[in-house]
Each structure stands twice: as structure tokens, then as C-alpha cells.
Amino acid sequence: MNRDCPAQTSIGKKVLMALTGLMLSGFIVGHLLGNLTIFAGREWINSYAYHLEELKPLVWAARITLLGLVTIHILTAICLTIKNRQARPVAYAKKEHQTTSVGARTMALTGTVILAFIIFHLMHFTFRVTHPEISNSLDEHGHRDVFKMVVMSFQRPELAFGYVAALTLLFLHLSHGLWSLFQSIGLLGERTLPVAKKISCAVSFILYLAYISIPLTCYFGLVKV
Amino acid sequence: MSDMNLTLKVWRQKSKDQKGCFETYKTLASEHMSFLEMLDVVNEKLERDGKDPVAFDHDCREGICGACSMVINGSPHGPEKATTTCQLHMRKFKDGDTIVIEPWRAKAFPVLKDLIVDRGAFDRIIQSGGYTSAATGGVPDANSILIPKERADEAMDAAQCIGCGACVAACPNASAMLFVGAKVSHLANLPQGQVEAKTRVQNMVTQMDKEGFGNCTNHGECESSCPKEISIKFISKMNREYLGALSHVQKSAAAE
Ligand code: HEM
Ligand code: FES
């Protein structure tokens, strides 16, 4: 029988989704740990940002890898979603759902909004083009004052709650994505399936709480400039 | 004995190439009838009136052949868990209910007439799985092939699949991965299936893709609609078997 390139088959594409999703989730964890240094104070997060920038070649390697991962993840998602829509040309007049979750049913939607958010987020904090007036100040060591940039950004309700909204969608995406990826690469079985679903929800919820703690504490004045 | 008045909205479609639409029928049903018997009564009346009866597939009427495919009020085989349409009883419905009845909806299962779809795609997937090599000659002793209890159980669980297509009908993506997962897993769990295991999973997945089914996104709707309660663990197992077979098949292709 003629076989396609494995990456072109249904399972191959699912595995690409899963592996890129797993690595992006790894980034989500690492990024969170870095961000949480904000609670240690201005010194910490500014020196974290400074040292990160000192590792320029490494940072760029990481950025290019991430860009590659996101690109593969999205192109594969588009490919799969189109095929899935085509697989049912005539919709049901009436359809009941039994077990599927909100997260599972909105993967393409949450993914698309997350992409828009990623672009905005980069313009906001990485390239600093959206709010130059608060993004370009320096601290007493002459380093970029990341602390001030973040805290002052999140004193604005539209930014603080915009971030919380985007993170809510990321939470939904991961609440399904995390267990789903292990199913896709064939690691789950009878005993592990129900556990994986629970852990997936719990881990994504913990990540969610940790992430939103930053805009919320800044907005409500618990972290001040 | 309580009879109930029902309103049925049934998908009517003359042939594969013609457009279909819903027709409404009023009927009286006894709670002791099965769903198919209720449809039989509707059809008798249609025939008496000189109209075309509703075409639906059925064979065993005892829940083992998988022929009686139809989506009833939005659920394949109706609202009862682990039940085929032929085993669904009218006592599950109430006087005055409106029941929407549609065929399986999937590109790979074209509607032939009314509620009957062509499930030939499943047959072609099974065919692509090929044969299992077996020793000829004298009949082997019973129990000469040892199989751990858990493996035998798992193979039996997978082999429960009756190929009815409810998994595809239920899946938001019209994916056939539960069906193929069950078929791949039942042989992959047994020593008799080992000789061709690696090419089998590859060929079945290739055929599945060719038929135009969607891709699993792990909704789990297939498992909850399966009249035989086949677990989505078999989808994971299929993925595992498929990935494990990649290097083997690449090598054998190179050797050819
Ligand atoms: C930081 C960003 C992201 C992370 C951490 C992430 C993570 C994941 C994970 C873990 C999965 C599960 C893979 C599987 O089911 O095997 C997944 C699936 C998916 N992602 Fe993302 N994702 C991200 C961004 C995006 C973006 C930007 C899009 C779309 C434009 C997207 C669209 C999808 C879709 C449609 C699926 C479902 C695919 C399927 O189930 O077959 N994701 N994602
Ligand atoms: S007619 Fe055989 S399973 Fe329903």
C-alpha cells in the first residue's frame, strides 16, 4: 500500500500538535517562573531581565525555536480543523453532547485568540511599541526598568483585564490540551486516562491563578512602583 | 398499557444524489415496542397510504449486528447508554414527545436513502488490515498459545466493536479513530495478530485517512455513544502501535 509521509497522516499531525503543544506548555511554565520574580521586588525582576538579555544568542535561539513551534502548531491546527469540518458536510439538525468539555470544543477559537494575544503581548512588552511612555524608563543601575513597565501597565484596567481574559482562554486551551497531548502520543490507558484529565485541569488552573496574580495584584495596588 | 402520541421528524432522501428534507409523521406507539417496531408501524401506515416507507437499516434486532444506524434526538442510537436502536424501548419516551430521526452524518458515510448510509468505508478499512498468518496442518492443542489474562480481556473488550459507526456519527469531527483503534487493538493484543501487526496498523490508518474521516481531538463523544462502551484507551493504543510501527515500515519499504 502507498503510504504518505508520516507527518501527513492523521496520527502524524496529531503527534505534531501534541509535541509542539507540549514544548509550548514547557515555555509557559518557564515564562511564569521568570515573571513571578516580580513579587520578589524591583531588583529581582530587573536583574532577571538584564541577565536574560546578556544571553543574547541563547535568547534569540529560544525565540526562533518558539516561533518555529508556534508556526508548526498553528499550521497543523489549521490543516486538522479544515479536514474535520470537511468530514461532516451536512450538519445535524439536532445534536447532543455527552462528555466533551468547553475546552475541547473551543480549541480552534481559544487558539486563535491566544495567537492574537501573543502578537499584542510581544508588541507590548518585548518590542515596547504600544505604550512607549511607560516602557522605556531605566532603573538606578541604568538597566531597563521592567518592574515599572509591568506595574504601570497593569494599573490600566484595559491592560490588566485584557491579560486576565486572554489567560482565561489559555487556561481553557490547556485544560483540554494537556491531557489530550498524552492521549495523542499514545501514552494513556485505562487507569491513566481519568487521572490525566484531572491533572490537566488542575495544572492548567494552577498556572492560570499564578499568571493572573500578576496583573491583578498590580491593578489592585498590592504591588506598587 | 399506555399508548403514546408521538411526532416524528424523519430525514427523507430519495437517493444519494438527491437533496433530502425532514418530514413530520404522527404515530401512536406502545411503551412495549422497540424503536424499530415503532418505525415499522409508521411504515405500515405509509404503505397503506400508498407512500414510500422510511428506509432504515436493520438486521439482527438484538444489538449485535450494528446495522440499525440512526441519530435519535441528537444521539446515535438514541438517548440510552450502551444500547443500539433495535434494543431501545419506547418506554424511554413520553406521550407527546417529538423525536428527530436523522442518518449518520459524515462525508465518509454517504446517505443512500432516508436513514440508510453506506458504511463501506469501514469494510475497506478492515480489508486494508489484511490477514493474520496462521499455521496450517493439524489442529493445535487448546491452550497451546499462552495469553496473559489482562491481554485477553483487553482484546475481547476491543473485539466487542460491531462496526455500527456510532463513534463516527457522535464525533464532532466525524473521526473513525475509535473504530480503527478497536480493530487495531484487538489483534495487536493477541499473539495471533503479531506477525502482520506493524503493517496492519499502518495500512488501516492510511485507509482511514483516505476515506475522508476527520481527526480525533479527544472529545470522548465516541466512547459515550458506543453501544458496546468501547474505551478511548484504544485510540491511545492505536497511536502507540502506529508510532511504534513507523521505523519498521520505513525499513521494509526501503528493502522492497
Ligand atoms: C502558547 C501557546 C499555546 C500552547 C501552550 C498550546 C498548547 C496546546 C496543546 C498542549 C494542545 C494539545 C495537543 C493535542 O491535542 O495533542 C493544543 C492543541 C491545539 N492548539 Fe494549541 N497551544 C498554543 C497556541 C495555539 C495557537 C496560537 C493556536 C491557533 C491558532 C492553537 C490551536 C490549537 C488547536 C486547534 C488545537 C487542537 C488540535 C487537536 O486537538 O487536534 N494553539 N495546543
Ligand atoms: S439491528 Fe442489529 S444491532 Fe440493531
Short mmCIF file of C-alpha atoms and ligand atoms in Angstrom, two decimals:
data_model
loop_
_atom_site.label_atom_id
_atom_site.label_comp_id
_atom_site.label_asym_id
_atom_site.label_seq_id
_atom_site.Cartn_x
_atom_site.Cartn_y
_atom_site.Cartn_z
CA MET A 1 0.00 0.00 0.00
CA ASN A 2 1.17 3.52 -0.75
CA ARG A 3 1.84 5.36 2.44
CA ASP A 4 2.08 9.07 2.91
CA CYS A 5 4.88 10.74 4.78
CA PRO A 6 4.05 10.02 8.45
CA ALA A 7 3.78 13.74 9.24
CA GLN A 8 0.98 14.00 6.66
CA THR A 9 -1.23 11.31 8.20
CA SER A 10 -3.94 11.98 10.73
CA ILE A 11 -1.96 10.50 13.60
CA GLY A 12 1.24 12.16 12.42
CA LYS A 13 -0.43 15.56 12.53
CA LYS A 14 -1.92 14.85 15.93
CA VAL A 15 1.55 13.98 17.18
CA LEU A 16 2.94 17.23 15.75
CA MET A 17 0.18 19.12 17.59
CA ALA A 18 0.96 17.25 20.76
CA LEU A 19 4.74 17.68 20.69
CA THR A 20 4.66 21.36 19.77
CA GLY A 21 1.88 21.87 22.35
CA LEU A 22 3.99 20.13 24.97
CA MET A 23 7.03 22.28 24.25
CA LEU A 24 4.95 25.46 24.20
CA SER A 25 3.48 24.41 27.55
CA GLY A 26 7.04 23.96 28.83
CA PHE A 27 7.72 27.53 27.78
CA ILE A 28 4.53 28.65 29.56
CA VAL A 29 5.91 27.17 32.80
CA GLY A 30 9.39 28.67 32.38
CA HIS A 31 7.99 32.05 31.44
CA LEU A 32 5.78 32.02 34.53
CA LEU A 33 8.71 31.28 36.83
CA GLY A 34 10.58 34.23 35.37
CA ASN A 35 7.57 36.51 35.68
CA LEU A 36 6.95 35.59 39.30
CA THR A 37 10.23 37.29 40.25
CA ILE A 38 8.13 40.46 40.18
CA PHE A 39 6.90 39.51 43.66
CA ALA A 40 10.49 39.49 44.91
CA GLY A 41 10.70 43.17 44.04
CA ARG A 42 12.10 45.58 41.50
CA GLU A 43 15.72 44.44 41.95
CA TRP A 44 14.90 40.83 41.16
CA ILE A 45 12.83 41.14 38.05
CA ASN A 46 15.05 43.85 36.59
CA SER A 47 18.18 41.83 37.14
CA TYR A 48 16.41 38.73 35.76
CA ALA A 49 15.56 40.71 32.63
CA TYR A 50 19.07 42.14 32.46
CA HIS A 51 20.75 38.76 32.73
CA LEU A 52 18.37 37.28 30.19
CA GLU A 53 19.34 39.99 27.76
CA GLU A 54 23.03 39.32 28.39
CA LEU A 55 22.49 35.83 26.99
CA LYS A 56 21.57 37.34 23.64
CA PRO A 57 22.48 34.45 21.29
CA LEU A 58 20.68 31.98 23.54
CA VAL A 59 17.64 34.20 23.83
CA TRP A 60 17.45 34.52 20.08
CA ALA A 61 17.85 30.77 19.65
CA ALA A 62 14.96 30.30 22.07
CA ARG A 63 12.85 32.89 20.27
CA ILE A 64 13.42 31.28 16.88
CA THR A 65 12.59 27.87 18.33
CA LEU A 66 9.39 29.22 19.84
CA LEU A 67 8.45 30.88 16.57
CA GLY A 68 9.01 27.57 14.80
CA LEU A 69 6.93 25.69 17.35
CA VAL A 70 4.05 28.15 17.17
CA THR A 71 4.17 28.06 13.37
CA ILE A 72 4.04 24.26 13.21
CA HIS A 73 1.35 24.18 15.90
CA ILE A 74 -0.85 26.66 14.05
CA LEU A 75 -0.35 25.33 10.53
CA THR A 76 -1.11 21.81 11.73
CA ALA A 77 -4.14 23.08 13.66
CA ILE A 78 -5.48 24.81 10.55
CA CYS A 79 -4.90 21.69 8.49
CA LEU A 80 -6.66 19.43 11.02
CA THR A 81 -9.54 21.82 11.59
CA ILE A 82 -10.24 22.15 7.87
CA LYS A 83 -10.22 18.36 7.46
CA ASN A 84 -12.51 17.95 10.45
CA ARG A 85 -15.03 20.43 9.10
CA GLN A 86 -14.93 18.74 5.69
CA ALA A 87 -15.56 15.36 7.28
CA ARG A 88 -19.13 16.40 8.12
CA PRO A 89 -20.51 18.39 5.18
CA VAL A 90 -24.13 18.14 6.35
CA ALA A 91 -24.70 19.20 9.95
CA TYR A 92 -27.14 17.50 12.29
CA ALA A 93 -30.50 19.18 12.84
CA LYS A 94 -30.17 18.17 16.46
CA LYS A 95 -27.01 17.07 18.27
CA GLU A 96 -26.49 16.28 21.95
CA HIS A 97 -23.08 16.30 23.59
CA GLN A 98 -22.37 13.79 26.34
CA THR A 99 -18.87 14.22 27.67
CA THR A 100 -16.94 16.79 25.71
CA SER A 101 -15.79 19.90 27.54
CA VAL A 102 -15.92 23.61 26.78
CA GLY A 103 -12.14 23.50 26.43
CA ALA A 104 -12.27 20.71 23.85
CA ARG A 105 -14.95 22.37 21.77
CA THR A 106 -13.23 25.73 21.62
CA MET A 107 -9.62 24.72 20.86
CA ALA A 108 -9.54 26.47 17.48
CA LEU A 109 -11.23 29.58 18.86
CA THR A 110 -9.12 29.86 22.01
CA GLY A 111 -6.01 29.11 19.94
CA THR A 112 -6.78 31.93 17.53
CA VAL A 113 -7.34 34.45 20.29
CA ILE A 114 -4.16 33.27 22.04
CA LEU A 115 -2.27 33.93 18.80
CA ALA A 116 -3.67 37.48 18.66
CA PHE A 117 -2.73 37.89 22.30
CA ILE A 118 0.82 36.62 21.73
CA ILE A 119 1.28 39.23 18.99
CA PHE A 120 -0.06 42.02 21.19
CA HIS A 121 1.98 40.80 24.17
CA LEU A 122 5.20 40.94 22.13
CA MET A 123 4.39 44.45 20.87
CA HIS A 124 3.60 45.47 24.43
CA PHE A 125 6.49 44.10 26.49
CA THR A 126 9.12 42.81 24.07
CA PHE A 127 9.18 45.41 21.30
CA ARG A 128 7.57 48.05 23.55
CA VAL A 129 5.70 49.83 20.79
CA THR A 130 2.23 50.01 22.30
CA HIS A 131 2.98 52.05 25.41
CA PRO A 132 6.41 53.68 24.92
CA GLU A 133 5.68 56.25 27.62
CA ILE A 134 5.86 53.59 30.37
CA SER A 135 8.05 51.03 28.71
CA ASN A 136 11.38 52.74 28.23
CA SER A 137 12.49 54.03 31.65
CA LEU A 138 15.71 52.89 33.32
CA ASP A 139 16.37 51.94 36.94
CA GLU A 140 19.24 53.25 39.11
CA HIS A 141 21.72 50.75 37.59
CA GLY A 142 20.87 52.07 34.16
CA HIS A 143 19.12 48.80 33.32
CA ARG A 144 15.68 48.62 31.74
CA ASP A 145 13.05 49.12 34.43
CA VAL A 146 10.91 46.10 33.65
CA PHE A 147 9.28 46.28 37.06
CA LYS A 148 7.95 49.76 36.45
CA MET A 149 6.83 48.87 32.93
CA VAL A 150 4.80 45.89 34.16
CA VAL A 151 3.30 47.54 37.24
CA MET A 152 2.31 50.73 35.43
CA SER A 153 0.86 48.75 32.53
CA PHE A 154 -1.36 46.75 34.81
CA GLN A 155 -2.59 49.82 36.64
CA ARG A 156 -4.62 50.37 33.50
CA PRO A 157 -7.85 48.39 33.64
CA GLU A 158 -7.95 47.63 29.91
CA LEU A 159 -4.50 46.03 30.06
CA ALA A 160 -4.95 44.22 33.39
CA PHE A 161 -8.31 42.73 32.47
CA GLY A 162 -7.36 42.18 28.84
CA TYR A 163 -4.50 40.00 30.06
CA VAL A 164 -6.76 38.18 32.51
CA ALA A 165 -9.24 37.48 29.68
CA ALA A 166 -6.52 36.17 27.37
CA LEU A 167 -5.13 34.00 30.16
CA THR A 168 -8.60 32.59 30.78
CA LEU A 169 -8.62 31.38 27.20
CA LEU A 170 -5.13 29.94 27.57
CA PHE A 171 -6.41 28.10 30.65
CA LEU A 172 -9.30 26.64 28.63
CA HIS A 173 -6.91 25.66 25.83
CA LEU A 174 -4.58 23.89 28.24
CA SER A 175 -7.30 22.29 30.35
CA HIS A 176 -8.07 20.14 27.31
CA GLY A 177 -4.68 20.30 25.61
CA LEU A 178 -2.55 18.93 28.40
CA TRP A 179 -4.21 15.53 28.76
CA SER A 180 -5.11 15.44 25.09
CA LEU A 181 -1.47 15.59 24.08
CA PHE A 182 -0.58 12.48 26.07
CA GLN A 183 -3.53 10.66 24.52
CA SER A 184 -2.35 11.73 21.06
CA ILE A 185 1.14 10.35 21.54
CA GLY A 186 -0.33 7.11 22.81
CA LEU A 187 0.74 7.23 26.43
CA LEU A 188 -2.65 6.93 28.13
CA GLY A 189 -4.51 3.79 29.12
CA GLU A 190 -7.41 2.61 31.22
CA ARG A 191 -6.06 3.76 34.59
CA THR A 192 -4.19 6.85 33.46
CA LEU A 193 -6.97 8.41 31.34
CA PRO A 194 -9.22 9.70 34.14
CA VAL A 195 -6.20 10.78 36.21
CA ALA A 196 -4.66 12.63 33.27
CA LYS A 197 -7.87 14.59 32.72
CA LYS A 198 -7.95 15.71 36.35
CA ILE A 199 -4.26 16.60 36.43
CA SER A 200 -4.65 18.52 33.17
CA CYS A 201 -7.41 20.65 34.66
CA ALA A 202 -5.58 21.14 37.94
CA VAL A 203 -2.22 22.05 36.37
CA SER A 204 -3.75 24.49 33.92
CA PHE A 205 -5.78 26.07 36.71
CA ILE A 206 -2.71 26.49 38.93
CA LEU A 207 -0.84 28.04 36.00
CA TYR A 208 -3.83 30.30 35.40
CA LEU A 209 -4.00 31.51 39.00
CA ALA A 210 -0.27 32.12 39.11
CA TYR A 211 -0.32 34.05 35.85
CA ILE A 212 -3.32 36.25 36.62
CA SER A 213 -1.94 37.05 40.06
CA ILE A 214 0.47 39.45 38.33
CA PRO A 215 -1.99 41.78 36.54
CA LEU A 216 -4.46 41.54 39.43
CA THR A 217 -2.02 42.42 42.22
CA CYS A 218 -0.71 45.32 40.18
CA TYR A 219 -4.16 46.58 39.35
CA PHE A 220 -5.38 46.41 42.93
CA GLY A 221 -2.26 48.15 44.21
CA LEU A 222 -0.74 45.21 46.10
CA VAL A 223 2.40 45.61 44.03
CA LYS A 224 3.33 49.28 43.67
CA VAL A 225 6.00 51.18 41.77
CA MET B 1 -50.99 -0.38 28.84
CA SER B 2 -50.20 3.17 27.95
CA ASP B 3 -50.05 4.26 24.35
CA MET B 4 -48.31 7.46 23.48
CA ASN B 5 -48.82 10.00 20.79
CA LEU B 6 -45.56 10.88 19.10
CA THR B 7 -44.48 13.37 16.50
CA LEU B 8 -41.59 12.13 14.39
CA LYS B 9 -39.37 14.35 12.29
CA VAL B 10 -37.67 11.95 9.93
CA TRP B 11 -34.99 12.66 7.33
CA ARG B 12 -36.27 11.63 3.91
CA GLN B 13 -33.89 11.44 0.97
CA LYS B 14 -34.73 9.54 -2.21
CA SER B 15 -31.18 8.70 -3.24
CA LYS B 16 -27.54 9.54 -2.79
CA ASP B 17 -27.61 12.42 -5.25
CA GLN B 18 -30.92 13.98 -4.31
CA LYS B 19 -31.49 16.58 -1.67
CA GLY B 20 -33.26 15.42 1.46
CA CYS B 21 -35.53 17.09 3.95
CA PHE B 22 -37.39 16.38 7.16
CA GLU B 23 -40.95 15.01 7.00
CA THR B 24 -43.23 15.03 10.01
CA TYR B 25 -45.33 11.99 10.95
CA LYS B 26 -47.77 11.46 13.80
CA THR B 27 -47.92 8.00 15.24
CA LEU B 28 -49.23 6.02 18.17
CA ALA B 29 -46.75 3.76 19.98
CA SER B 30 -46.95 1.29 22.82
CA GLU B 31 -44.32 1.51 25.51
CA HIS B 32 -43.53 -2.16 24.90
CA MET B 33 -42.37 -1.58 21.36
CA SER B 34 -38.78 -1.27 20.38
CA PHE B 35 -37.83 1.83 18.45
CA LEU B 36 -37.68 -0.12 15.21
CA GLU B 37 -41.11 -1.66 15.82
CA MET B 38 -42.44 1.84 16.27
CA LEU B 39 -40.95 2.71 12.86
CA ASP B 40 -42.43 -0.49 11.40
CA VAL B 41 -45.88 0.77 12.41
CA VAL B 42 -45.18 4.13 10.77
CA ASN B 43 -44.10 2.34 7.60
CA GLU B 44 -47.17 0.10 7.52
CA LYS B 45 -49.33 3.18 7.57
CA LEU B 46 -47.23 4.87 4.88
CA GLU B 47 -47.59 1.81 2.69
CA ARG B 48 -51.36 1.67 3.26
CA ASP B 49 -51.47 5.29 2.14
CA GLY B 50 -49.51 4.40 -0.98
CA LYS B 51 -46.42 6.29 0.14
CA ASP B 52 -42.77 5.33 0.20
CA PRO B 53 -41.89 3.78 3.60
CA VAL B 54 -38.96 5.19 5.60
CA ALA B 55 -35.85 3.23 4.64
CA PHE B 56 -33.76 2.21 7.62
CA ASP B 57 -31.11 -0.43 8.06
CA HIS B 58 -31.65 -3.35 10.43
CA ASP B 59 -30.78 -6.99 10.62
CA CYS B 60 -30.39 -8.86 13.89
CA ARG B 61 -32.64 -6.65 16.02
CA GLU B 62 -30.80 -7.98 19.03
CA GLY B 63 -27.98 -5.49 19.34
CA ILE B 64 -25.15 -7.44 17.74
CA CYS B 65 -25.02 -6.67 14.03
CA GLY B 66 -24.67 -2.90 14.17
CA ALA B 67 -26.95 -2.26 11.21
CA CYS B 68 -29.63 -0.11 12.87
CA SER B 69 -27.88 3.19 12.46
CA MET B 70 -29.80 6.41 13.08
CA VAL B 71 -29.37 9.51 15.18
CA ILE B 72 -32.31 9.90 17.53
CA ASN B 73 -32.82 13.28 19.14
CA GLY B 74 -29.20 14.16 18.60
CA SER B 75 -27.69 10.91 19.91
CA PRO B 76 -26.56 7.96 17.79
CA HIS B 77 -28.84 5.01 18.64
CA GLY B 78 -30.86 7.29 20.89
CA PRO B 79 -30.52 8.53 24.44
CA GLU B 80 -29.89 5.22 26.24
CA LYS B 81 -26.29 4.39 27.11
CA ALA B 82 -24.81 1.20 25.67
CA THR B 83 -27.92 0.47 23.60
CA THR B 84 -28.47 0.03 19.86
CA THR B 85 -31.58 1.45 18.21
CA CYS B 86 -33.13 -2.01 17.92
CA GLN B 87 -32.70 -2.52 21.68
CA LEU B 88 -34.08 0.91 22.55
CA HIS B 89 -37.55 0.70 24.03
CA MET B 90 -40.35 3.16 23.59
CA ARG B 91 -40.86 3.30 27.36
CA LYS B 92 -37.87 5.66 27.29
CA PHE B 93 -40.13 8.22 25.62
CA LYS B 94 -43.17 10.11 26.87
CA ASP B 95 -46.60 10.81 25.46
CA GLY B 96 -46.45 13.95 23.34
CA ASP B 97 -42.69 13.71 22.59
CA THR B 98 -41.24 14.99 19.35
CA ILE B 99 -38.46 12.74 18.08
CA VAL B 100 -35.95 13.88 15.47
CA ILE B 101 -34.50 10.99 13.45
CA GLU B 102 -31.54 11.53 11.11
CA PRO B 103 -28.96 9.40 9.35
CA TRP B 104 -25.29 9.28 10.41
CA ARG B 105 -23.73 12.48 9.13
CA ALA B 106 -20.25 12.03 7.72
CA LYS B 107 -18.62 12.57 4.36
CA ALA B 108 -17.28 9.02 4.51
CA PHE B 109 -20.80 7.63 5.10
CA PRO B 110 -22.90 8.93 2.21
CA VAL B 111 -26.66 8.65 2.65
CA LEU B 112 -28.07 6.04 0.28
CA LYS B 113 -31.73 6.51 1.15
CA ASP B 114 -33.54 8.12 4.08
CA LEU B 115 -31.76 6.80 7.19
CA ILE B 116 -29.51 4.30 5.43
CA VAL B 117 -25.88 5.26 4.94
CA ASP B 118 -23.15 3.44 3.08
CA ARG B 119 -20.69 2.19 5.67
CA GLY B 120 -18.47 0.60 3.05
CA ALA B 121 -15.62 2.80 4.29
CA PHE B 122 -15.44 0.60 7.41
CA ASP B 123 -15.28 -2.55 5.27
CA ARG B 124 -12.43 -1.10 3.24
CA ILE B 125 -10.54 -0.23 6.42
CA ILE B 126 -10.98 -3.81 7.66
CA GLN B 127 -9.85 -5.16 4.30
CA SER B 128 -6.77 -2.96 4.36
CA GLY B 129 -5.87 -4.61 7.67
CA GLY B 130 -5.29 -7.82 5.75
CA TYR B 131 -4.99 -11.31 7.13
CA THR B 132 -3.35 -12.94 10.12
CA SER B 133 -0.83 -15.62 9.33
CA ALA B 134 -1.87 -18.96 10.77
CA ALA B 135 -0.09 -22.29 10.89
CA THR B 136 -1.82 -24.88 8.72
CA GLY B 137 -1.77 -28.58 9.42
CA GLY B 138 -3.07 -30.38 12.46
CA VAL B 139 -5.35 -28.65 14.89
CA PRO B 140 -3.21 -27.22 17.71
CA ASP B 141 -3.94 -28.22 21.27
CA ALA B 142 -6.29 -25.95 23.09
CA ASN B 143 -4.35 -23.60 25.36
CA SER B 144 -1.12 -24.18 23.45
CA ILE B 145 -0.78 -20.42 22.98
CA LEU B 146 -0.47 -18.70 26.31
CA ILE B 147 -2.08 -15.27 26.64
CA PRO B 148 -2.00 -13.28 29.86
CA LYS B 149 -5.49 -12.74 31.25
CA GLU B 150 -5.31 -8.92 31.02
CA ARG B 151 -4.31 -9.06 27.37
CA ALA B 152 -7.07 -11.50 26.51
CA ASP B 153 -9.58 -9.29 28.34
CA GLU B 154 -8.41 -6.20 26.53
CA ALA B 155 -8.55 -7.95 23.18
CA MET B 156 -12.10 -9.06 23.96
CA ASP B 157 -13.11 -5.55 25.01
CA ALA B 158 -11.84 -4.22 21.68
CA ALA B 159 -13.43 -7.07 19.75
CA GLN B 160 -16.84 -6.06 21.10
CA CYS B 161 -16.96 -3.45 18.34
CA ILE B 162 -19.88 -4.21 16.00
CA GLY B 163 -18.81 -1.64 13.40
CA CYS B 164 -22.07 0.28 13.67
CA GLY B 165 -20.44 3.68 13.07
CA ALA B 166 -21.98 5.42 16.10
CA CYS B 167 -18.49 6.67 17.03
CA VAL B 168 -18.20 8.50 13.72
CA ALA B 169 -21.77 9.77 14.00
CA ALA B 170 -21.17 11.10 17.51
CA CYS B 171 -17.74 12.61 16.93
CA PRO B 172 -17.81 16.38 16.34
CA ASN B 173 -15.08 15.73 13.75
CA ALA B 174 -16.67 12.62 12.20
CA SER B 175 -13.49 10.75 13.09
CA ALA B 176 -13.30 6.96 12.84
CA MET B 177 -10.45 6.62 15.29
CA LEU B 178 -12.41 4.70 17.91
CA PHE B 179 -13.46 2.12 15.34
CA VAL B 180 -9.96 1.79 13.89
CA GLY B 181 -8.47 1.88 17.40
CA ALA B 182 -10.67 -1.04 18.44
CA LYS B 183 -9.91 -3.05 15.31
CA VAL B 184 -6.16 -2.41 15.55
CA SER B 185 -6.07 -3.15 19.27
CA HIS B 186 -7.96 -6.38 19.27
CA LEU B 187 -5.41 -8.09 17.05
CA ALA B 188 -2.44 -6.18 18.44
CA ASN B 189 -3.22 -7.63 21.86
CA LEU B 190 -3.13 -11.23 20.70
CA PRO B 191 -0.14 -13.37 19.71
CA GLN B 192 -2.00 -14.40 16.54
CA GLY B 193 -2.01 -10.78 15.40
CA GLN B 194 1.69 -10.14 15.85
CA VAL B 195 3.11 -11.29 12.52
CA GLU B 196 1.48 -8.51 10.50
CA ALA B 197 0.87 -6.11 13.40
CA LYS B 198 3.12 -3.34 12.12
CA THR B 199 1.93 -3.22 8.54
CA ARG B 200 -1.66 -3.70 9.68
CA VAL B 201 -1.84 -0.55 11.75
CA GLN B 202 -0.12 1.47 9.03
CA ASN B 203 -2.42 0.25 6.30
CA MET B 204 -5.57 0.73 8.35
CA VAL B 205 -4.65 4.28 9.31
CA THR B 206 -3.76 5.11 5.71
CA GLN B 207 -7.10 3.74 4.52
CA MET B 208 -8.95 5.59 7.29
CA ASP B 209 -7.38 8.87 6.14
CA LYS B 210 -8.21 8.11 2.51
CA GLU B 211 -11.89 7.61 3.31
CA GLY B 212 -12.22 11.23 4.44
CA PHE B 213 -12.93 10.77 8.14
CA GLY B 214 -11.97 13.62 10.45
CA ASN B 215 -9.25 13.57 13.08
CA CYS B 216 -9.76 12.76 16.73
CA THR B 217 -9.50 15.79 19.02
CA ASN B 218 -10.23 13.76 22.13
CA HIS B 219 -13.78 14.89 22.83
CA GLY B 220 -14.73 11.41 24.05
CA GLU B 221 -18.17 11.56 22.42
CA CYS B 222 -17.46 8.28 20.59
CA GLU B 223 -16.95 6.35 23.82
CA SER B 224 -20.15 7.67 25.39
CA SER B 225 -22.17 6.86 22.27
CA CYS B 226 -20.70 3.41 21.65
CA PRO B 227 -23.35 0.73 22.16
CA LYS B 228 -20.53 -1.57 23.27
CA GLU B 229 -18.87 1.06 25.51
CA ILE B 230 -15.50 0.79 23.80
CA SER B 231 -12.99 2.96 25.62
CA ILE B 232 -10.94 5.74 24.04
CA LYS B 233 -7.93 3.99 25.57
CA PHE B 234 -7.94 2.07 22.29
CA ILE B 235 -7.32 5.30 20.38
CA SER B 236 -4.25 5.87 22.52
CA LYS B 237 -3.26 2.27 21.87
CA MET B 238 -3.65 2.73 18.11
CA ASN B 239 -1.49 5.86 18.23
CA ARG B 240 1.12 3.92 20.19
CA GLU B 241 1.02 1.00 17.75
CA TYR B 242 1.22 3.39 14.81
CA LEU B 243 4.22 5.26 16.16
CA GLY B 244 5.92 2.01 17.10
CA ALA B 245 5.45 0.74 13.54
CA LEU B 246 6.96 3.76 11.80
CA SER B 247 10.60 2.69 11.75
CA HIS B 248 9.68 -0.87 10.82
CA VAL B 249 7.61 0.14 7.83
CA GLN B 250 10.14 2.68 6.63
CA LYS B 251 12.78 -0.05 6.73
CA SER B 252 10.67 -2.60 4.89
CA ALA B 253 9.77 -0.02 2.25
CA ALA B 254 13.47 0.66 1.72
CA ALA B 255 14.17 -3.06 1.41
CA GLU B 256 11.50 -3.60 -1.23
C1 HEM C 1 1.37 29.39 23.99
C2 HEM C 1 0.57 28.94 23.19
C3 HEM C 1 -0.03 27.57 23.06
C4 HEM C 1 0.09 26.44 23.84
C5 HEM C 1 0.89 26.27 25.09
C6 HEM C 1 -0.72 25.42 23.22
C7 HEM C 1 -0.85 24.12 23.70
C8 HEM C 1 -1.62 23.14 23.09
C9 HEM C 1 -1.69 21.78 23.49
C10 HEM C 1 -0.92 21.16 24.65
C11 HEM C 1 -2.56 21.12 22.64
C12 HEM C 1 -2.96 19.66 22.68
C13 HEM C 1 -2.39 18.86 21.56
C14 HEM C 1 -3.14 17.55 21.38
O1 HEM C 1 -4.35 17.51 21.46
O2 HEM C 1 -2.48 16.55 21.14
C15 HEM C 1 -3.05 22.10 21.73
C16 HEM C 1 -3.99 21.84 20.75
C17 HEM C 1 -4.47 22.78 19.88
N1 HEM C 1 -3.99 24.07 19.71
FE1 HEM C 1 -2.67 24.99 20.90
N2 HEM C 1 -1.32 25.92 22.11
C18 HEM C 1 -0.91 27.24 21.98
C19 HEM C 1 -1.25 28.14 20.99
C20 HEM C 1 -2.16 27.86 19.98
C21 HEM C 1 -2.48 28.77 18.93
C22 HEM C 1 -1.87 30.14 18.75
C23 HEM C 1 -3.41 28.12 18.14
C24 HEM C 1 -4.14 28.56 16.90
C25 HEM C 1 -4.15 29.48 16.17
C26 HEM C 1 -3.67 26.83 18.71
C27 HEM C 1 -4.57 25.92 18.22
C28 HEM C 1 -4.75 24.65 18.70
C29 HEM C 1 -5.74 23.72 18.23
C30 HEM C 1 -6.78 23.97 17.15
C31 HEM C 1 -5.56 22.53 18.97
C32 HEM C 1 -6.39 21.27 18.86
C33 HEM C 1 -5.77 20.34 17.91
C34 HEM C 1 -6.29 18.97 18.11
O3 HEM C 1 -6.83 18.67 19.18
O4 HEM C 1 -6.13 18.18 17.19
N3 HEM C 1 -2.87 26.70 19.82
N4 HEM C 1 -2.46 23.32 22.00
S1 FES C 2 -30.39 -4.44 14.14
FE1 FES C 2 -28.57 -5.49 14.68
S2 FES C 2 -27.73 -4.18 16.18
FE2 FES C 2 -29.65 -3.27 15.83
#
